[in-house]
Amino acid sequence: MSVVKSTLSDEDRGVVGTALQGALVDLVDLSLVAKQVHWNVVGPRFRSVHLQLDDVVASARQHADTVAERASAIGVSPDGRAGTVAETSGISEITDGWIKDVDVVQAMVDALSAVIGRMRERISVTADPDPVSQDIFIGLTADLEKHHWMFQAEAH
């Protein structure tokens, strides 16, 4: 049941809703992964990596809210529950315990690469059915690519 009526056709709403839900899960998980390694990073570059991770967390949380609200606006109920995120995220699991700064940087490069790849797919599939949602995906992908660049630069 949808309480909110969308101007999109049912078919288009289905395509866009699936893309938005996938993005929500990726962004929630990205924020959790970044926060987990933020708490556990150790090494000579601790401070710079620690602060950079806070930027990723803030960005991912802001974009997750935008994506969830867009889903609601088109009549799709967003699902950011822990179980849903754990079952459907495409980000590799992060190890527990202390993590060396170089390993944190590589983990974030990998996580961001995975999310960016899926966001680019979402940009493609939403082009025709909903350019408004596509625009959201374009903007947040640009932001994620900035974080990806910064972590890659940190690695060298």
N, CA and C of each residue as an Amber inpcrd file, in Angstrom:
protein
   468
   0.8330000  -1.1770000   0.0000000   0.0000000   0.0000000   0.0000000
   0.8820000   1.2470000   0.0000000   0.5090000   2.2020000  -0.7970000
   1.2180000   3.4750000  -0.8340000   0.2680000   4.5670000  -0.3850000
   0.6450000   5.2660000   0.6640000  -0.1880000   6.3640000   1.1490000
   0.0530000   7.6280000   0.3390000   1.2400000   7.7250000  -0.2160000
   1.6040000   8.8860000  -1.0100000   1.4350000   8.5330000  -2.4830000
   0.6780000   9.3380000  -3.1890000   0.4570000   9.1250000  -4.6210000
   1.5520000   9.8370000  -5.4000000   2.1300000   9.1190000  -6.3390000
   3.2090000   9.6660000  -7.1450000   2.7050000  10.0540000  -8.5220000
   3.3850000  11.0070000  -9.1250000   3.0780000  11.3420000 -10.5110000
   3.7640000  10.3710000 -11.4720000   4.6370000   9.5190000 -10.9510000
   5.2910000   8.5080000 -11.7790000   4.3290000   7.3440000 -12.0120000
   4.4820000   6.6940000 -13.1370000   3.6880000   5.4830000 -13.3820000
   4.1380000   4.4080000 -12.3960000   3.3030000   3.3930000 -12.2050000
   3.6640000   2.3090000 -11.2860000   4.9770000   1.6470000 -11.6990000
   5.1440000   1.4580000 -13.0120000   6.3720000   0.8220000 -13.5070000
   7.5940000   1.6920000 -13.2140000   7.4870000   2.9870000 -13.5210000
   8.6070000   3.8960000 -13.2660000   8.8870000   4.0190000 -11.7740000
   7.8400000   4.0800000 -10.9870000   8.0140000   4.1610000  -9.5280000
   8.7250000   2.9280000  -9.0090000   8.4190000   1.7630000  -9.5830000
   9.0930000   0.5330000  -9.1740000  10.5840000   0.5750000  -9.4630000
  10.9380000   1.0150000 -10.6610000  12.3540000   1.1070000 -11.0440000
  13.0860000   2.1040000 -10.1560000  12.5040000   3.2720000 -10.0070000
  13.1450000   4.3370000  -9.2290000  13.1670000   3.9710000  -7.7420000
  12.0850000   3.3900000  -7.2590000  12.0360000   2.9820000  -5.8530000
  13.1100000   1.9570000  -5.5180000  13.3380000   1.0170000  -6.4200000
  14.3910000   0.0150000  -6.2200000  15.7610000   0.6860000  -6.1740000
  15.9870000   1.6300000  -7.0790000  17.2630000   2.3560000  -7.1030000
  17.4590000   3.1700000  -5.8230000  16.4170000   3.8500000  -5.3880000
  16.5120000   4.6500000  -4.1680000  16.7470000   3.7750000  -2.9350000
  16.0490000   2.6490000  -2.8550000  16.2300000   1.7500000  -1.7150000
  17.6600000   1.2070000  -1.6770000  18.1710000   0.8080000  -2.8300000
  19.5500000   0.3160000  -2.8820000  20.5450000   1.3770000  -2.4630000
  20.3110000   2.6060000  -2.9050000  21.1890000   3.7110000  -2.5360000
  21.1190000   3.9800000  -1.0350000  19.9160000   3.9250000  -0.4790000
  19.7540000   4.1440000   0.9560000  20.5710000   3.1300000   1.7490000
  20.4550000   1.8750000   1.3830000  21.1950000   0.8250000   2.0790000
  22.7020000   1.0590000   1.9670000  23.1670000   1.3580000   0.7570000
  24.5970000   1.6060000   0.5680000  25.0830000   2.7790000   1.4130000
  24.3110000   3.8400000   1.4570000  24.7260000   5.0290000   2.2000000
  24.6980000   4.8030000   3.7100000  23.6840000   4.1090000   4.2010000
  23.6310000   3.7940000   5.6310000  24.8180000   2.9170000   6.0030000
  25.0810000   1.8860000   5.1860000  26.1990000   0.9990000   5.4890000
  27.5330000   1.7280000   5.3760000  27.6820000   2.5880000   4.3760000
  28.9190000   3.3550000   4.2460000  29.1630000   4.1950000   5.4890000
  28.1140000   4.8100000   6.0210000  28.2840000   5.6210000   7.2340000
  28.6820000   4.7490000   8.4270000  28.1200000   3.5440000   8.5050000
  28.4540000   2.6360000   9.6060000  29.8780000   2.1090000   9.4860000
  30.2680000   1.7460000   8.2810000  31.6330000   1.2590000   8.0530000
  32.6400000   2.3540000   8.3820000  32.3840000   3.5520000   7.8990000
  33.3030000   4.6600000   8.1590000  33.3930000   4.9710000   9.6450000
  32.2780000   4.8910000  10.3510000  32.3000000   5.1570000  11.7920000
  33.0310000   4.0410000  12.5350000  32.8320000   2.7960000  12.1160000
  33.5150000   1.6670000  12.7580000  35.0380000   1.8050000  12.6440000
  35.5230000   2.0930000  11.4420000  36.9740000   2.2290000  11.2960000
  37.4730000   3.5270000  11.9230000  36.6300000   4.5410000  11.9860000
  36.9550000   5.8060000  12.6630000  37.3120000   5.5470000  14.1300000
  36.5480000   4.6660000  14.7660000  36.7880000   4.3660000  16.1770000
  38.0120000   3.4790000  16.3900000  38.4380000   2.7800000  15.3610000
  39.4650000   1.7610000  15.5280000  40.7520000   2.0050000  14.7540000
  40.8740000   3.1380000  14.0830000  42.0810000   3.4090000  13.3130000
  43.2550000   3.7060000  14.2450000  44.4100000   3.1570000  13.8970000
  45.6510000   3.4190000  14.6270000  46.7760000   3.6130000  13.6080000
  47.7950000   4.3290000  14.0140000  48.9520000   4.5070000  13.1420000
  49.3790000   5.9520000  13.0660000  50.4750000   6.1810000  12.3370000
  51.0450000   7.5260000  12.2810000  50.1440000   8.5670000  11.6130000
  49.2230000   8.1270000  10.7720000  48.3140000   9.0820000  10.1220000
  46.9360000   9.0670000  10.7850000  46.9040000   8.6280000  12.0250000
  45.6440000   8.5130000  12.7600000  44.7740000   9.7570000  12.6300000
  45.3210000  10.8960000  12.9650000  44.4990000  12.1130000  13.0410000
  43.9000000  12.4930000  11.6960000  44.6870000  12.5080000  10.6420000
  44.1570000  12.9190000   9.3430000  43.1090000  11.9210000   8.8380000
  43.3640000  10.6490000   9.0180000  42.3950000   9.6340000   8.5760000
  41.1400000   9.6970000   9.4340000  41.3250000   9.8510000  10.7250000
  40.2050000   9.9450000  11.6730000  39.2610000  11.0950000  11.2840000
  39.8270000  12.2470000  10.9850000  39.0200000  13.4080000  10.6100000
  38.3630000  13.2210000   9.2410000  39.0740000  12.6200000   8.3160000
  38.5270000  12.3720000   6.9880000  37.3310000  11.4190000   7.0650000
  37.4070000  10.4520000   7.9600000  36.2960000   9.5160000   8.1360000
  35.0470000  10.2220000   8.6540000  35.2220000  11.1970000   9.5230000
  34.0730000  11.9770000   9.9950000  33.3700000  12.6740000   8.8390000
  34.1480000  13.1680000   7.8790000  33.5600000  13.8170000   6.7030000
  32.7170000  12.8320000   5.8920000  33.2230000  11.6160000   5.7360000
  32.4790000  10.5940000   4.9880000  31.1810000  10.2500000   5.7110000
  31.2520000  10.0800000   7.0210000  30.0570000   9.7480000   7.8050000
  28.9990000  10.8380000   7.6540000  29.3960000  12.0720000   7.8170000
  28.4420000  13.1860000   7.7040000  27.8320000  13.2460000   6.3110000
  28.6490000  13.0830000   5.3070000  28.1820000  13.1250000   3.9250000
  27.2160000  11.9700000   3.6330000  27.5890000  10.7620000   4.0180000
  26.7400000   9.5900000   3.7630000  25.3990000   9.7220000   4.4830000
  25.4150000  10.2130000   5.7080000  24.1630000  10.3790000   6.4580000
  23.2650000  11.4340000   5.8160000  23.8530000  12.5230000   5.3750000
  23.0650000  13.5730000   4.7220000  22.4420000  13.0470000   3.4280000
  23.2350000  12.3530000   2.6290000  22.7180000  11.8130000   1.3700000
  21.6740000  10.7180000   1.6200000  21.8630000   9.9230000   2.6660000
  20.8770000   8.8870000   2.9920000  19.5270000   9.5250000   3.2960000
  19.5440000  10.6240000   4.0260000  18.2970000  11.3130000   4.3470000
  17.6320000  11.8560000   3.0890000  18.4120000  12.4340000   2.2040000
  17.8750000  12.9600000   0.9370000  17.2500000  11.8400000   0.1100000
  17.9460000  10.7150000   0.0030000  17.4660000   9.5720000  -0.7790000
  16.1840000   9.0090000  -0.1620000  16.1600000   8.8520000   1.1580000
  14.9720000   8.3120000   1.8280000  13.7730000   9.2430000   1.6560000
  14.0110000  10.5320000   1.7500000  12.9130000  11.4800000   1.5790000
  12.4230000  11.5160000   0.1320000  13.3150000  11.3070000  -0.8200000
  12.8830000  11.2300000  -2.2210000  12.0230000   9.9860000  -2.4250000
  12.4180000   8.8690000  -1.8330000  11.6080000   7.6510000  -1.9310000
  10.2170000   7.9050000  -1.3750000  10.1530000   8.5160000  -0.2140000
   8.8500000   8.8360000   0.3830000   8.0300000   9.7400000  -0.5270000
   8.6830000  10.7120000  -1.1440000   7.9900000  11.6690000  -2.0050000
   7.3560000  11.0030000  -3.2240000   7.9380000   9.8860000  -3.6770000
   7.3480000   9.1990000  -4.8380000   6.4830000   8.0100000  -4.4060000
   6.2150000   7.9090000  -3.1070000   5.3060000   6.8780000  -2.6280000
   5.9440000   5.5380000  -2.3320000   7.2520000   5.5300000  -2.1000000
   7.9640000   4.2960000  -1.7580000   8.4530000   4.4250000  -0.3200000
   8.0870000   3.4640000   0.5090000   8.4920000   3.4890000   1.9110000
   9.9650000   3.0790000   2.0350000  10.8370000   3.9940000   2.4990000
  12.2540000   3.6600000   2.6310000  12.4960000   2.7220000   3.8110000
  13.4830000   1.8430000   3.6680000  13.7930000   0.8720000   4.7160000
  15.2740000   0.9220000   5.0480000  15.6000000   1.5940000   6.1320000
  16.9830000   1.7120000   6.5810000  17.2450000   0.9340000   7.8530000
  16.3980000  -0.0740000   8.1300000  16.5900000  -0.8670000   9.3450000
  17.8870000  -1.6750000   9.2760000  18.4550000  -1.9330000  10.4400000
  19.7390000  -2.6390000  10.5160000  19.7000000  -3.9750000   9.7810000
  18.6420000  -4.7390000   9.9550000  18.5440000  -6.0350000   9.2890000
  18.5330000  -5.9080000   7.7790000  17.8110000  -4.9290000   7.2740000
  17.7550000  -4.6970000   5.8280000  19.1270000  -4.3050000   5.3000000
  19.7960000  -3.4230000   6.0150000  21.1360000  -2.9910000   5.5990000
  22.0870000  -4.1880000   5.6080000  22.0540000  -4.9810000   6.6780000
  22.9530000  -6.1340000   6.7770000  22.7050000  -7.1540000   5.6660000
  21.4550000  -7.3410000   5.3040000  21.1040000  -8.3460000   4.2900000
  21.3770000  -7.8830000   2.8660000  21.3200000  -6.5870000   2.6010000
  21.3250000  -6.1450000   1.2070000  22.4760000  -5.2240000   0.8120000
  23.3420000  -4.8760000   1.7290000  24.4530000  -3.9890000   1.3820000
  25.4520000  -4.7060000   0.4840000  26.0610000  -3.9480000  -0.3890000
  27.0830000  -4.4880000  -1.2680000  28.4940000  -4.1550000  -0.8050000
  28.6250000  -3.5760000   0.3680000  29.9470000  -3.2240000   0.8920000
  30.4980000  -4.4290000   1.6490000  31.7530000  -4.7340000   1.3970000
  32.3960000  -5.8550000   2.0950000  32.4600000  -5.5800000   3.5920000
  32.3810000  -6.6490000   4.3530000  32.4200000  -6.5200000   5.8080000
  33.7980000  -6.0510000   6.2720000  33.7980000  -5.2030000   7.2750000
  35.0280000  -4.6730000   7.8550000  35.4020000  -5.5470000   9.0520000
  36.6750000  -5.7920000   9.2190000  37.1300000  -6.5930000  10.3480000
  36.9340000  -5.8230000  11.6610000  36.8610000  -6.5380000  12.7270000
  36.7300000  -5.8770000  14.0290000  38.1190000  -5.6320000  14.6100000
  38.1570000  -4.8770000  15.6790000  39.4250000  -4.5860000  16.3480000
  40.1490000  -3.3970000  15.7350000  41.3510000  -3.1730000  16.2400000
  42.1770000  -2.0590000  15.7640000  42.5790000  -2.3080000  14.3150000
  42.6210000  -1.2310000  13.5400000  42.9590000  -1.3410000  12.1250000
  44.0120000  -0.2860000  11.7960000  45.1040000  -0.7270000  11.1830000
  46.1780000   0.2110000  10.8160000  45.6500000   1.2420000   9.8230000
  46.1690000   2.4390000   9.9300000  45.7170000   3.5360000   9.0800000
  45.7750000   3.1820000   7.5880000  46.8170000   2.5020000   7.1470000
  46.9120000   2.1390000   5.7260000  45.8100000   1.1680000   5.3240000
  45.4330000   0.2830000   6.2370000  44.3590000  -0.6660000   5.9530000
  42.9940000   0.0140000   5.9540000  42.8280000   1.0040000   6.8160000
  41.5930000   1.7820000   6.8370000  41.4390000   2.5290000   5.5160000
  42.5090000   3.1440000   5.0650000  42.4620000   3.8890000   3.8030000
  42.0710000   2.9530000   2.6670000  42.6870000   1.7670000   2.6010000
  42.3500000   0.8280000   1.5280000  40.9060000   0.3390000   1.6590000
  40.4570000   0.0920000   2.8710000  39.0760000  -0.3480000   3.0820000
  38.0900000   0.7110000   2.6010000  38.4100000   1.9760000   2.8490000
  37.5200000   3.0520000   2.4070000  37.5700000   3.2380000   0.8930000
  38.7330000   3.0850000   0.2910000  38.8220000   3.1490000  -1.1710000
  37.9470000   2.0480000  -1.7690000  38.0410000   0.8500000  -1.2080000
  37.2560000  -0.2790000  -1.7210000  35.7600000  -0.0670000  -1.5080000
  35.3800000   0.3790000  -0.3170000  33.9600000   0.5980000  -0.0180000
  33.3850000   1.6920000  -0.9140000  34.1080000   2.7800000  -1.0490000
  33.6370000   3.8730000  -1.8970000  33.5610000   3.4420000  -3.3580000
  34.5280000   2.6660000  -3.8260000  34.4980000   2.1590000  -5.2070000
  33.2460000   1.3340000  -5.4520000  32.9330000   0.4640000  -4.5110000
  31.7550000  -0.3930000  -4.6520000  30.4750000   0.4420000  -4.7070000
  30.3500000   1.3880000  -3.8090000  29.1490000   2.2200000  -3.7560000
  29.0520000   3.1050000  -5.0100000  30.1440000   3.6880000  -5.4190000
  30.1400000   4.5550000  -6.6070000  29.7260000   3.7590000  -7.8420000
  30.2220000   2.5410000  -7.9770000  29.8390000   1.7110000  -9.1140000
  28.3440000   1.4780000  -9.1750000  27.7460000   1.1880000  -8.0340000
  26.2960000   0.9700000  -7.9930000  25.5260000   2.2730000  -8.1890000
  26.0750000   3.3850000  -7.7000000  25.4060000   4.6730000  -7.9130000
  25.3940000   5.0340000  -9.4000000  26.4680000   4.7350000 -10.0910000
  26.5090000   5.0210000 -11.5300000  25.4670000   4.1900000 -12.2830000
  25.2460000   2.9570000 -11.8430000  24.1750000   2.1430000 -12.4360000
  22.8180000   2.7850000 -12.1770000  22.6420000   3.3180000 -10.9850000
  21.3750000   3.9650000 -10.6380000  21.1730000   5.2480000 -11.4400000
  22.2490000   5.9490000 -11.7220000  22.1510000   7.1370000 -12.5780000
  21.5850000   6.7230000 -13.9350000  22.0770000   5.6230000 -14.4620000
  21.6220000   5.1460000 -15.7790000  20.1610000   4.7130000 -15.7600000
  19.7760000   3.9130000 -14.7730000  18.4160000   3.3490000 -14.7980000
  17.3350000   4.3740000 -14.4620000  17.7050000   5.4890000 -13.8440000
  16.6970000   6.4910000 -13.4990000  16.6100000   7.6310000 -14.5130000
  17.4550000   7.6080000 -15.5290000  17.5000000   8.7070000 -16.5040000
  16.1390000   8.9630000 -17.1390000  15.4990000   7.9350000 -17.6550000
  14.2040000   8.1140000 -18.3150000  13.0300000   8.1650000 -17.3440000
  12.9540000   7.2340000 -16.3820000  11.7630000   7.2450000 -15.5420000
  11.6640000   8.4230000 -14.5660000  12.8190000   8.9690000 -14.1270000
  12.7410000  10.0460000 -13.1370000  14.0390000  10.8510000 -13.0800000
  14.1600000  11.8660000 -13.9320000  15.3580000  12.7070000 -13.9220000
  15.5930000  13.4220000 -12.5870000  14.5500000  13.6080000 -11.8000000
  14.7160000  14.2480000 -10.4900000  15.5470000  13.3500000  -9.5750000
  15.1860000  12.0710000  -9.5100000  15.9780000  11.1270000  -8.7120000
  17.3620000  10.9460000  -9.3140000  17.4410000  10.9360000 -10.6350000
  18.7410000  10.8220000 -11.2880000  19.6450000  11.9720000 -10.8620000
  19.0970000  13.1720000 -10.7750000  19.8760000  14.3320000 -10.3600000
  20.4310000  14.1420000  -8.9470000  19.6320000  13.5640000  -8.0690000
  20.0990000  13.2790000  -6.7020000  21.2760000  12.3080000  -6.7620000
  21.1420000  11.2610000  -7.5680000  22.2170000  10.2770000  -7.7020000
  23.4850000  10.9110000  -8.2800000  23.3330000  11.7930000  -9.2380000
  24.4890000  12.4650000  -9.8370000  25.2230000  13.2910000  -8.7800000
  24.4820000  14.0810000  -8.0230000  25.0970000  14.9250000  -7.0020000
  25.7940000  14.1350000  -5.9120000  25.1460000  13.1050000  -5.4280000
  25.7710000  12.3520000  -4.3410000  26.9430000  11.5180000  -4.8440000
  26.8860000  11.0760000  -6.0950000  28.0180000  10.3300000  -6.6610000
  29.2340000  11.2390000  -6.7920000  29.0230000  12.4670000  -7.2030000
  30.1330000  13.4240000  -7.2840000  30.7760000  13.6090000  -5.9190000
  29.9690000  13.6890000  -4.8800000  30.4800000  13.8470000  -3.5270000
  31.2660000  12.6050000  -3.0890000  30.7280000  11.4230000  -3.3800000
  31.4240000  10.1840000  -3.0230000  32.7430000  10.0590000  -3.7850000
  32.7400000  10.4950000  -5.0410000  33.9770000  10.4360000  -5.8310000
  35.0370000  11.3810000  -5.2570000  34.6170000  12.4870000  -4.6680000
  35.5710000  13.3860000  -4.0070000  36.2160000  12.6740000  -2.8170000
  35.4030000  11.9900000  -2.0170000  35.9580000  11.2300000  -0.8810000
  36.8800000  10.1140000  -1.3720000  36.4890000   9.4560000  -2.4470000
  37.2840000   8.3730000  -3.0330000  38.6540000   8.9010000  -3.4610000
  38.6630000  10.0300000  -4.1270000  39.9130000  10.6670000  -4.5480000
  40.7950000  10.9780000  -3.3390000  40.2020000  11.5440000  -2.2960000
  40.9860000  11.9400000  -1.1290000  41.6010000  10.7310000  -0.4250000
  40.8520000   9.6420000  -0.3330000  41.4330000   8.4450000   0.2830000
  42.5120000   7.8300000  -0.6050000  42.3110000   7.8690000  -1.9220000
  43.3760000   7.3730000  -2.8100000  44.6410000   8.2110000  -2.6610000
  44.4810000   9.5240000  -2.5570000  45.6400000  10.3930000  -2.3820000
  46.3330000  10.1030000  -1.0510000  45.5570000   9.7640000  -0.0450000
  46.0920000   9.4180000   1.2710000  46.9370000   8.1430000   1.2050000
  46.5890000   7.2650000   0.2570000  47.2700000   5.9770000   0.1360000
  48.6400000   6.0910000  -0.5120000  48.9310000   7.2270000  -1.1300000
  50.2130000   7.3360000  -1.8680000  51.1500000   8.3300000  -1.2660000
